[in-house]
Amino acid sequence: MTRLLILGGTKNLGRHVVEAALRDGHEITLFNRGLTKPGLFPEAKQLIGDRATPDALEVGEWHGVIDLSGFLVGDVRRTAELLRHRVARYTFMSSIAVYASKTQPGMTEDAELLPWPAGTSDDEFTMDLYGPHKVRAERVLAEVYGERAASVRSGFVVGPYNPDFGNWGEALATGKAPECAARPDQPIQHLDARDLAAFLLRLTIDGPGGAFNAVSSTTTMAELADAWRSAVPDALPVDWDPAVDRFHLPNDGSNDGTFQLSNARAVAAGLQVRPAEKSARACVEWIKAGNTPPPPPH
Ligand SMILES: NC(=O)c1ccc[n+]([C@@H]2O[C@H](COP(=O)([O-])OP(=O)(O)OC[C@H]3O[C@@H](n4cnc5c(N)ncnc54)[C@H](OP(=O)(O)O)[C@@H]3O)[C@@H](O)[C@H]2O)c1
């Protein structure tokens, strides 16, 4: 049994992290504002607070912290410094949006990262600043924790509670055509939220530290769609020109490198990637049980 502090933990990916940690017998403390699904995990200790003023974290010791709610470098710096002598390991949920190039195939974790736009405040957020904030948050953690920090870079995270690639889960659950406003040969990487949760826990308990591309190997949208379609009998063909653009990737190759990352370092550190049809089957069953997936991320 290990004492873990989870920053976030109640919405999409975080739910899988908390469920897996509780299943493994760990003692969990959640820190969030208490707005998203309050009372979801009665077995966990709950600390209420905002990342901007994390006073509730001034007391307590944990083996590790998993940071799922770090979108601003200012927020991550506050918790990093506040917890530095009271947690052994700090695992940060970063993103594949950190890379400077969106076209170069085969990027490892050492590829060039996005610059910080001059004149921007540490607590200012726009979607254009999502990647730059993650880059700087990773650097803050490396400075404060060294090898005790891990930064996990993922992209499309799918599974129950999480968005999928548009209407795929819902379409397959209800006999409609899966829609996809992307090139059929568009490269794509993905990861089941349950595999990502297991990897986050593994790094937080045993290490190693550093940055990790936590993604599947590269496939194409057509191959991925076929894998999802194989989850149900008699799935309809994909509609590659849907009237509603729920899931869009640039068609001109300008984003292809983002989904051809090397995952070798993460796999060597223990990342396991289940086949896409297993994620699809879990999503379809979850939707058939009456759940509605959240909209795709942009
Ligand atoms: N596709 C993906 O899912 C994907 C891909 C790459 C990276 N990521 C990263 O994964 C992380 C998010 O995953 P998730 O949304 O699934 O996580 P989550 O942990 O399930 O949900 C977000 C949590 O953060 C809490 N929170 C939000 N704002 C807060 C604030 N100001 N102060 C304190 N707590 C706050 C929310 O609770 P309250 O509302 O109650 O505060 C909620 O528990 C992010 O760091 C994201 O960048 C996700």
mmCIF file of C-alpha atoms and ligand atoms in Angstrom:
data_model
loop_
_atom_site.group_PDB
_atom_site.id
_atom_site.type_symbol
_atom_site.label_atom_id
_atom_site.label_comp_id
_atom_site.label_asym_id
_atom_site.label_seq_id
_atom_site.Cartn_x
_atom_site.Cartn_y
_atom_site.Cartn_z
ATOM 1 C CA MET A 1 0.000 0.000 0.000
ATOM 2 C CA THR A 2 1.389 3.351 -1.088
ATOM 3 C CA ARG A 3 0.093 6.807 -0.175
ATOM 4 C CA LEU A 4 -0.618 8.768 -3.339
ATOM 5 C CA LEU A 5 -1.842 12.323 -3.873
ATOM 6 C CA ILE A 6 -3.900 12.862 -7.036
ATOM 7 C CA LEU A 7 -4.335 16.444 -8.286
ATOM 8 C CA GLY A 8 -7.637 16.201 -10.199
ATOM 9 C CA GLY A 9 -8.913 12.652 -10.582
ATOM 10 C CA THR A 10 -12.657 12.972 -11.147
ATOM 11 C CA LYS A 11 -13.330 13.730 -14.824
ATOM 12 C CA ASN A 12 -11.910 11.614 -17.675
ATOM 13 C CA LEU A 13 -8.430 10.126 -17.474
ATOM 14 C CA GLY A 14 -8.194 10.900 -13.764
ATOM 15 C CA ARG A 15 -11.082 8.570 -12.976
ATOM 16 C CA HIS A 16 -9.139 5.656 -14.436
ATOM 17 C CA VAL A 17 -6.061 6.615 -12.423
ATOM 18 C CA VAL A 18 -8.020 6.700 -9.163
ATOM 19 C CA GLU A 19 -9.951 3.504 -9.930
ATOM 20 C CA ALA A 20 -6.713 1.636 -10.749
ATOM 21 C CA ALA A 21 -4.927 2.987 -7.670
ATOM 22 C CA LEU A 22 -7.777 1.970 -5.364
ATOM 23 C CA ARG A 23 -7.971 -1.454 -7.037
ATOM 24 C CA ASP A 24 -4.230 -1.886 -6.382
ATOM 25 C CA GLY A 25 -4.843 -1.125 -2.692
ATOM 26 C CA HIS A 26 -3.181 2.288 -2.504
ATOM 27 C CA GLU A 27 -4.249 4.995 -0.063
ATOM 28 C CA ILE A 28 -5.533 7.911 -2.122
ATOM 29 C CA THR A 29 -5.887 11.609 -1.356
ATOM 30 C CA LEU A 30 -7.668 13.739 -3.967
ATOM 31 C CA PHE A 31 -7.091 17.463 -4.353
ATOM 32 C CA ASN A 32 -9.593 19.385 -6.486
ATOM 33 C CA ARG A 33 -12.248 22.099 -6.162
ATOM 34 C CA GLY A 34 -15.020 19.602 -5.435
ATOM 35 C CA LEU A 35 -16.951 20.757 -8.529
ATOM 36 C CA THR A 36 -16.564 17.786 -10.869
ATOM 37 C CA LYS A 37 -18.465 14.700 -9.668
ATOM 38 C CA PRO A 38 -18.112 15.376 -5.945
ATOM 39 C CA GLY A 39 -18.332 12.195 -3.859
ATOM 40 C CA LEU A 40 -17.271 9.968 -6.780
ATOM 41 C CA PHE A 41 -14.674 8.155 -4.654
ATOM 42 C CA PRO A 42 -15.886 7.904 -1.039
ATOM 43 C CA GLU A 43 -12.916 5.578 -0.267
ATOM 44 C CA ALA A 44 -10.446 8.414 -0.980
ATOM 45 C CA LYS A 45 -9.491 11.274 1.331
ATOM 46 C CA GLN A 46 -10.611 14.570 -0.142
ATOM 47 C CA LEU A 47 -8.792 17.907 0.064
ATOM 48 C CA ILE A 48 -10.706 20.819 -1.428
ATOM 49 C CA GLY A 49 -8.916 23.716 -3.061
ATOM 50 C CA ASP A 50 -7.977 25.513 -6.255
ATOM 51 C CA ARG A 51 -4.586 25.173 -7.967
ATOM 52 C CA ALA A 52 -4.241 28.964 -7.650
ATOM 53 C CA THR A 53 -4.291 28.778 -3.827
ATOM 54 C CA PRO A 54 -3.422 25.210 -2.777
ATOM 55 C CA ASP A 55 -3.474 25.911 1.000
ATOM 56 C CA ALA A 56 -5.071 22.501 1.673
ATOM 57 C CA LEU A 57 -1.779 20.907 0.553
ATOM 58 C CA GLU A 58 0.336 22.621 3.215
ATOM 59 C CA VAL A 59 0.191 19.552 5.453
ATOM 60 C CA GLY A 60 0.658 15.876 4.546
ATOM 61 C CA GLU A 61 3.231 13.437 3.193
ATOM 62 C CA TRP A 62 2.849 11.096 0.256
ATOM 63 C CA HIS A 63 5.078 8.705 -1.637
ATOM 64 C CA GLY A 64 3.999 10.253 -4.907
ATOM 65 C CA VAL A 65 1.822 12.878 -6.556
ATOM 66 C CA ILE A 66 0.109 12.490 -9.936
ATOM 67 C CA ASP A 67 -0.707 15.898 -11.411
ATOM 68 C CA LEU A 68 -3.665 15.713 -13.816
ATOM 69 C CA SER A 69 -4.876 19.302 -13.428
ATOM 70 C CA GLY A 70 -1.710 21.217 -14.353
ATOM 71 C CA PHE A 71 -2.552 23.487 -17.276
ATOM 72 C CA LEU A 72 -0.647 26.579 -16.073
ATOM 73 C CA VAL A 73 3.063 26.670 -15.271
ATOM 74 C CA GLY A 74 2.214 28.963 -12.348
ATOM 75 C CA ASP A 75 -0.039 26.276 -10.825
ATOM 76 C CA VAL A 76 2.533 23.529 -11.329
ATOM 77 C CA ARG A 77 5.316 25.638 -9.811
ATOM 78 C CA ARG A 78 3.169 26.324 -6.720
ATOM 79 C CA THR A 79 2.516 22.631 -6.001
ATOM 80 C CA ALA A 80 6.034 21.552 -7.008
ATOM 81 C CA GLU A 81 7.589 23.915 -4.468
ATOM 82 C CA LEU A 82 4.967 23.333 -1.778
ATOM 83 C CA LEU A 83 5.354 19.539 -1.908
ATOM 84 C CA ARG A 84 9.076 19.224 -2.684
ATOM 85 C CA HIS A 85 10.095 17.846 0.730
ATOM 86 C CA ARG A 86 6.902 15.873 1.360
ATOM 87 C CA VAL A 87 6.593 13.678 -1.754
ATOM 88 C CA ALA A 88 9.222 11.292 -3.107
ATOM 89 C CA ARG A 89 8.050 11.374 -6.728
ATOM 90 C CA TYR A 90 6.064 13.854 -8.878
ATOM 91 C CA THR A 91 4.385 12.571 -12.066
ATOM 92 C CA PHE A 92 2.996 15.203 -14.403
ATOM 93 C CA MET A 93 0.384 14.632 -17.118
ATOM 94 C CA SER A 94 1.830 16.542 -20.045
ATOM 95 C CA SER A 95 0.938 16.317 -23.739
ATOM 96 C CA ILE A 96 2.269 15.567 -27.219
ATOM 97 C CA ALA A 97 1.477 19.258 -27.862
ATOM 98 C CA VAL A 98 4.915 20.152 -26.415
ATOM 99 C CA TYR A 99 6.858 19.583 -29.648
ATOM 100 C CA ALA A 100 8.085 22.483 -31.800
ATOM 101 C CA SER A 101 7.708 20.482 -35.046
ATOM 102 C CA LYS A 102 4.387 19.042 -36.159
ATOM 103 C CA THR A 103 5.767 17.436 -39.326
ATOM 104 C CA GLN A 104 8.977 15.613 -38.386
ATOM 105 C CA PRO A 105 8.378 11.829 -38.107
ATOM 106 C CA GLY A 106 10.002 9.707 -35.374
ATOM 107 C CA MET A 107 10.513 12.420 -32.737
ATOM 108 C CA THR A 108 11.882 11.172 -29.432
ATOM 109 C CA GLU A 109 11.441 12.939 -26.096
ATOM 110 C CA ASP A 110 14.652 14.872 -26.872
ATOM 111 C CA ALA A 111 13.169 16.667 -29.914
ATOM 112 C CA GLU A 112 12.945 20.461 -29.808
ATOM 113 C CA LEU A 113 10.082 21.787 -27.659
ATOM 114 C CA LEU A 114 7.864 24.840 -28.153
ATOM 115 C CA PRO A 115 9.210 28.223 -27.070
ATOM 116 C CA TRP A 116 7.527 30.411 -24.458
ATOM 117 C CA PRO A 117 5.912 33.487 -26.071
ATOM 118 C CA ALA A 118 7.600 36.640 -24.748
ATOM 119 C CA GLY A 119 5.507 38.791 -22.444
ATOM 120 C CA THR A 120 3.118 35.987 -21.419
ATOM 121 C CA SER A 121 2.258 35.574 -17.745
ATOM 122 C CA ASP A 122 2.675 32.227 -15.940
ATOM 123 C CA ASP A 123 -1.033 32.207 -15.074
ATOM 124 C CA GLU A 124 -2.490 33.273 -18.445
ATOM 125 C CA PHE A 125 -4.232 30.638 -20.570
ATOM 126 C CA THR A 126 -5.366 30.402 -24.176
ATOM 127 C CA MET A 127 -5.474 27.201 -26.272
ATOM 128 C CA ASP A 128 -2.329 28.442 -28.111
ATOM 129 C CA LEU A 129 -0.545 28.410 -24.749
ATOM 130 C CA TYR A 130 -1.552 24.806 -23.883
ATOM 131 C CA GLY A 131 1.694 23.308 -25.266
ATOM 132 C CA PRO A 132 4.038 26.083 -24.042
ATOM 133 C CA HIS A 133 2.604 25.825 -20.492
ATOM 134 C CA LYS A 134 3.203 22.044 -20.509
ATOM 135 C CA VAL A 135 6.807 22.586 -21.719
ATOM 136 C CA ARG A 136 7.573 25.030 -18.925
ATOM 137 C CA ALA A 137 5.782 22.939 -16.299
ATOM 138 C CA GLU A 138 7.945 19.947 -17.265
ATOM 139 C CA ARG A 139 11.064 22.136 -16.890
ATOM 140 C CA VAL A 140 9.996 23.429 -13.476
ATOM 141 C CA LEU A 141 9.503 19.858 -12.273
ATOM 142 C CA ALA A 142 12.860 18.718 -13.666
ATOM 143 C CA GLU A 143 14.523 21.647 -11.828
ATOM 144 C CA VAL A 144 12.778 21.004 -8.507
ATOM 145 C CA TYR A 145 12.671 17.174 -8.489
ATOM 146 C CA GLY A 146 15.379 16.056 -10.955
ATOM 147 C CA GLU A 147 15.015 12.327 -11.644
ATOM 148 C CA ARG A 148 12.172 12.155 -9.092
ATOM 149 C CA ALA A 149 9.888 13.817 -11.690
ATOM 150 C CA ALA A 150 8.258 12.125 -14.685
ATOM 151 C CA SER A 151 6.394 13.947 -17.474
ATOM 152 C CA VAL A 152 4.030 11.836 -19.511
ATOM 153 C CA ARG A 153 3.140 13.084 -23.001
ATOM 154 C CA SER A 154 -0.046 11.664 -24.529
ATOM 155 C CA GLY A 155 -2.406 12.683 -27.318
ATOM 156 C CA PHE A 156 -5.668 10.878 -28.046
ATOM 157 C CA VAL A 157 -6.663 9.083 -24.849
ATOM 158 C CA VAL A 158 -9.710 6.863 -25.321
ATOM 159 C CA GLY A 159 -11.858 4.495 -23.311
ATOM 160 C CA PRO A 160 -14.906 4.757 -21.062
ATOM 161 C CA TYR A 161 -15.338 8.297 -19.563
ATOM 162 C CA ASN A 162 -13.154 9.723 -22.361
ATOM 163 C CA PRO A 163 -13.895 11.244 -25.775
ATOM 164 C CA ASP A 164 -13.223 9.053 -28.827
ATOM 165 C CA PHE A 165 -12.509 9.988 -32.442
ATOM 166 C CA GLY A 166 -15.822 11.724 -33.085
ATOM 167 C CA ASN A 167 -18.968 9.635 -33.049
ATOM 168 C CA TRP A 168 -17.243 6.237 -33.261
ATOM 169 C CA GLY A 169 -18.308 4.620 -29.991
ATOM 170 C CA GLU A 170 -21.839 5.954 -30.235
ATOM 171 C CA ALA A 171 -22.115 5.009 -33.938
ATOM 172 C CA LEU A 172 -20.901 1.456 -33.341
ATOM 173 C CA ALA A 173 -23.187 1.068 -30.332
ATOM 174 C CA THR A 174 -26.245 2.208 -32.293
ATOM 175 C CA GLY A 175 -25.636 0.857 -35.833
ATOM 176 C CA LYS A 176 -24.654 4.170 -37.470
ATOM 177 C CA ALA A 177 -21.673 4.923 -39.724
ATOM 178 C CA PRO A 178 -18.521 6.048 -37.880
ATOM 179 C CA GLU A 179 -17.576 9.501 -39.191
ATOM 180 C CA CYS A 180 -14.070 10.808 -39.745
ATOM 181 C CA ALA A 181 -13.059 14.159 -41.236
ATOM 182 C CA ALA A 182 -9.439 13.100 -41.780
ATOM 183 C CA ARG A 183 -7.424 11.473 -44.586
ATOM 184 C CA PRO A 184 -7.744 7.686 -44.464
ATOM 185 C CA ASP A 185 -3.907 7.489 -44.642
ATOM 186 C CA GLN A 186 -3.449 10.165 -41.931
ATOM 187 C CA PRO A 187 -0.972 8.843 -39.321
ATOM 188 C CA ILE A 188 -2.463 8.495 -35.858
ATOM 189 C CA GLN A 189 -1.413 7.381 -32.373
ATOM 190 C CA HIS A 190 -3.733 6.766 -29.449
ATOM 191 C CA LEU A 191 -3.774 5.161 -26.015
ATOM 192 C CA ASP A 192 -6.382 3.485 -23.861
ATOM 193 C CA ALA A 193 -6.950 5.549 -20.700
ATOM 194 C CA ARG A 194 -6.571 2.361 -18.620
ATOM 195 C CA ASP A 195 -3.089 1.705 -20.071
ATOM 196 C CA LEU A 196 -2.140 5.326 -19.448
ATOM 197 C CA ALA A 197 -3.431 5.129 -15.862
ATOM 198 C CA ALA A 198 -1.355 1.993 -15.225
ATOM 199 C CA PHE A 199 1.745 3.709 -16.655
ATOM 200 C CA LEU A 200 1.245 6.848 -14.543
ATOM 201 C CA LEU A 201 0.955 4.708 -11.418
ATOM 202 C CA ARG A 202 3.992 2.619 -12.313
ATOM 203 C CA LEU A 203 6.201 5.692 -12.837
ATOM 204 C CA THR A 204 4.926 7.312 -9.636
ATOM 205 C CA ILE A 205 5.634 4.268 -7.505
ATOM 206 C CA ASP A 206 8.871 2.938 -9.048
ATOM 207 C CA GLY A 207 10.133 5.487 -11.592
ATOM 208 C CA PRO A 208 12.094 6.054 -13.713
ATOM 209 C CA GLY A 209 11.941 9.828 -14.103
ATOM 210 C CA GLY A 210 12.176 11.934 -17.242
ATOM 211 C CA ALA A 211 9.843 12.535 -20.187
ATOM 212 C CA PHE A 212 7.871 9.795 -21.949
ATOM 213 C CA ASN A 213 5.835 9.690 -25.168
ATOM 214 C CA ALA A 214 2.945 7.566 -23.879
ATOM 215 C CA VAL A 215 1.335 6.710 -27.205
ATOM 216 C CA SER A 216 0.612 3.628 -29.314
ATOM 217 C CA SER A 217 2.734 2.814 -32.319
ATOM 218 C CA THR A 218 1.658 4.717 -35.436
ATOM 219 C CA THR A 219 -1.214 3.443 -37.525
ATOM 220 C CA THR A 220 -3.463 5.171 -40.061
ATOM 221 C CA MET A 221 -6.963 6.519 -39.507
ATOM 222 C CA ALA A 222 -8.314 3.848 -41.892
ATOM 223 C CA GLU A 223 -6.581 1.008 -39.985
ATOM 224 C CA LEU A 224 -7.692 2.453 -36.655
ATOM 225 C CA ALA A 225 -11.279 2.805 -37.872
ATOM 226 C CA ASP A 226 -11.250 -0.813 -39.088
ATOM 227 C CA ALA A 227 -9.963 -1.943 -35.677
ATOM 228 C CA TRP A 228 -12.831 -0.066 -33.986
ATOM 229 C CA ARG A 229 -15.362 -1.410 -36.502
ATOM 230 C CA SER A 230 -14.223 -4.965 -35.733
ATOM 231 C CA ALA A 231 -15.569 -4.495 -32.188
ATOM 232 C CA VAL A 232 -19.145 -5.028 -33.415
ATOM 233 C CA PRO A 233 -20.620 -7.372 -36.045
ATOM 234 C CA ASP A 234 -21.810 -5.789 -39.333
ATOM 235 C CA ALA A 235 -20.331 -2.325 -38.634
ATOM 236 C CA LEU A 236 -21.158 0.189 -41.394
ATOM 237 C CA PRO A 237 -18.308 1.649 -43.525
ATOM 238 C CA VAL A 238 -16.661 4.891 -42.366
ATOM 239 C CA ASP A 239 -18.109 8.155 -43.663
ATOM 240 C CA TRP A 240 -14.938 10.083 -44.629
ATOM 241 C CA ASP A 241 -16.836 13.252 -45.561
ATOM 242 C CA PRO A 242 -19.288 13.854 -42.733
ATOM 243 C CA ALA A 243 -21.664 16.813 -42.685
ATOM 244 C CA VAL A 244 -20.711 17.548 -39.057
ATOM 245 C CA ASP A 245 -16.976 17.859 -38.404
ATOM 246 C CA ARG A 246 -16.775 16.347 -34.900
ATOM 247 C CA PHE A 247 -13.204 15.169 -35.222
ATOM 248 C CA HIS A 248 -10.819 16.965 -37.499
ATOM 249 C CA LEU A 249 -7.151 16.579 -38.322
ATOM 250 C CA PRO A 250 -5.438 18.777 -40.936
ATOM 251 C CA ASN A 251 -5.642 16.975 -44.309
ATOM 252 C CA ASP A 252 -2.511 18.570 -45.788
ATOM 253 C CA GLY A 253 0.168 16.680 -43.815
ATOM 254 C CA SER A 254 0.945 19.723 -41.656
ATOM 255 C CA ASN A 255 0.261 17.729 -38.459
ATOM 256 C CA ASP A 256 1.465 14.260 -39.480
ATOM 257 C CA GLY A 257 4.632 14.285 -37.334
ATOM 258 C CA THR A 258 2.560 14.811 -34.179
ATOM 259 C CA PHE A 259 1.293 11.240 -34.566
ATOM 260 C CA GLN A 260 4.540 9.544 -35.584
ATOM 261 C CA LEU A 261 6.347 9.910 -32.267
ATOM 262 C CA SER A 262 8.739 7.286 -30.962
ATOM 263 C CA ASN A 263 7.237 5.478 -27.965
ATOM 264 C CA ALA A 264 10.372 3.355 -27.391
ATOM 265 C CA ARG A 265 11.336 5.057 -24.120
ATOM 266 C CA ALA A 266 7.846 4.664 -22.623
ATOM 267 C CA VAL A 267 7.611 1.016 -23.694
ATOM 268 C CA ALA A 268 11.037 0.327 -22.147
ATOM 269 C CA ALA A 269 9.754 1.922 -18.919
ATOM 270 C CA GLY A 270 6.723 -0.384 -18.849
ATOM 271 C CA LEU A 271 4.007 1.228 -21.012
ATOM 272 C CA GLN A 272 1.640 -1.464 -22.264
ATOM 273 C CA VAL A 273 -0.634 -0.705 -25.213
ATOM 274 C CA ARG A 274 -3.739 -2.828 -25.641
ATOM 275 C CA PRO A 275 -5.110 -3.385 -29.166
ATOM 276 C CA ALA A 276 -7.446 -0.617 -30.381
ATOM 277 C CA GLU A 277 -10.371 -3.061 -30.769
ATOM 278 C CA LYS A 278 -10.289 -3.660 -27.007
ATOM 279 C CA SER A 279 -10.653 0.081 -26.347
ATOM 280 C CA ALA A 280 -13.473 0.174 -28.891
ATOM 281 C CA ARG A 281 -15.282 -2.769 -27.295
ATOM 282 C CA ALA A 282 -15.056 -1.153 -23.846
ATOM 283 C CA CYS A 283 -16.397 2.151 -25.224
ATOM 284 C CA VAL A 284 -19.282 0.448 -27.029
ATOM 285 C CA GLU A 285 -20.256 -1.514 -23.900
ATOM 286 C CA TRP A 286 -20.040 1.639 -21.784
ATOM 287 C CA ILE A 287 -22.267 3.570 -24.194
ATOM 288 C CA LYS A 288 -24.737 0.675 -24.443
ATOM 289 C CA ALA A 289 -24.965 0.841 -20.631
ATOM 290 C CA GLY A 290 -26.464 4.339 -21.035
ATOM 291 C CA ASN A 291 -23.400 6.596 -20.828
ATOM 292 C CA THR A 292 -22.607 9.494 -23.181
ATOM 293 C CA PRO A 293 -18.982 10.215 -24.112
ATOM 294 C CA PRO A 294 -17.734 13.809 -23.724
ATOM 295 C CA PRO A 295 -17.069 15.804 -26.944
ATOM 296 C CA PRO A 296 -13.706 15.241 -28.683
ATOM 297 C CA PRO A 297 -10.833 17.485 -27.550
ATOM 298 C CA HIS A 298 -9.703 20.286 -29.892
HETATM 299 N N1 LIG B 1 -7.013 13.346 -24.395
HETATM 300 C C1 LIG B 1 -6.712 13.473 -23.147
HETATM 301 O O1 LIG B 1 -7.473 13.111 -22.298
HETATM 302 C C2 LIG B 1 -5.389 14.058 -22.761
HETATM 303 C C3 LIG B 1 -4.330 14.019 -23.652
HETATM 304 C C4 LIG B 1 -3.113 14.553 -23.276
HETATM 305 C C5 LIG B 1 -2.973 15.124 -22.046
HETATM 306 N N2 LIG B 1 -4.034 15.170 -21.201
HETATM 307 C C6 LIG B 1 -3.862 15.792 -19.897
HETATM 308 O O2 LIG B 1 -4.548 15.021 -18.916
HETATM 309 C C7 LIG B 1 -4.989 15.904 -17.887
HETATM 310 C C8 LIG B 1 -6.486 15.981 -17.708
HETATM 311 O O3 LIG B 1 -7.068 14.821 -17.747
HETATM 312 P P1 LIG B 1 -8.570 14.733 -17.257
HETATM 313 O O4 LIG B 1 -9.370 15.972 -17.535
HETATM 314 O O5 LIG B 1 -9.014 13.483 -17.825
HETATM 315 O O6 LIG B 1 -8.255 14.726 -15.690
HETATM 316 P P2 LIG B 1 -9.161 14.512 -14.485
HETATM 317 O O7 LIG B 1 -8.239 14.459 -13.332
HETATM 318 O O8 LIG B 1 -10.089 13.369 -14.716
HETATM 319 O O9 LIG B 1 -10.060 15.860 -14.468
HETATM 320 C C9 LIG B 1 -9.594 17.137 -14.169
HETATM 321 C C10 LIG B 1 -9.604 17.331 -12.640
HETATM 322 O O10 LIG B 1 -8.996 18.538 -12.277
HETATM 323 C C11 LIG B 1 -9.770 19.194 -11.303
HETATM 324 N N3 LIG B 1 -9.539 20.627 -11.486
HETATM 325 C C12 LIG B 1 -9.805 21.351 -12.599
HETATM 326 N N4 LIG B 1 -9.465 22.643 -12.416
HETATM 327 C C13 LIG B 1 -8.961 22.735 -11.154
HETATM 328 C C14 LIG B 1 -8.438 23.816 -10.376
HETATM 329 N N5 LIG B 1 -8.361 25.065 -10.851
HETATM 330 N N6 LIG B 1 -8.006 23.554 -9.127
HETATM 331 C C15 LIG B 1 -8.079 22.305 -8.603
HETATM 332 N N7 LIG B 1 -8.562 21.239 -9.301
HETATM 333 C C16 LIG B 1 -9.001 21.455 -10.564
HETATM 334 C C17 LIG B 1 -11.203 18.753 -11.581
HETATM 335 O O11 LIG B 1 -12.025 18.765 -10.426
HETATM 336 P P3 LIG B 1 -12.854 20.079 -9.980
HETATM 337 O O12 LIG B 1 -13.567 20.553 -11.201
HETATM 338 O O13 LIG B 1 -13.761 19.548 -8.923
HETATM 339 O O14 LIG B 1 -11.848 21.045 -9.473
HETATM 340 C C18 LIG B 1 -10.978 17.304 -12.021
HETATM 341 O O15 LIG B 1 -10.926 16.442 -10.905
HETATM 342 C C19 LIG B 1 -4.615 17.290 -18.284
HETATM 343 O O16 LIG B 1 -3.416 17.650 -17.666
HETATM 344 C C20 LIG B 1 -4.463 17.179 -19.787
HETATM 345 O O17 LIG B 1 -3.620 18.167 -20.294
HETATM 346 C C21 LIG B 1 -5.238 14.653 -21.533
#
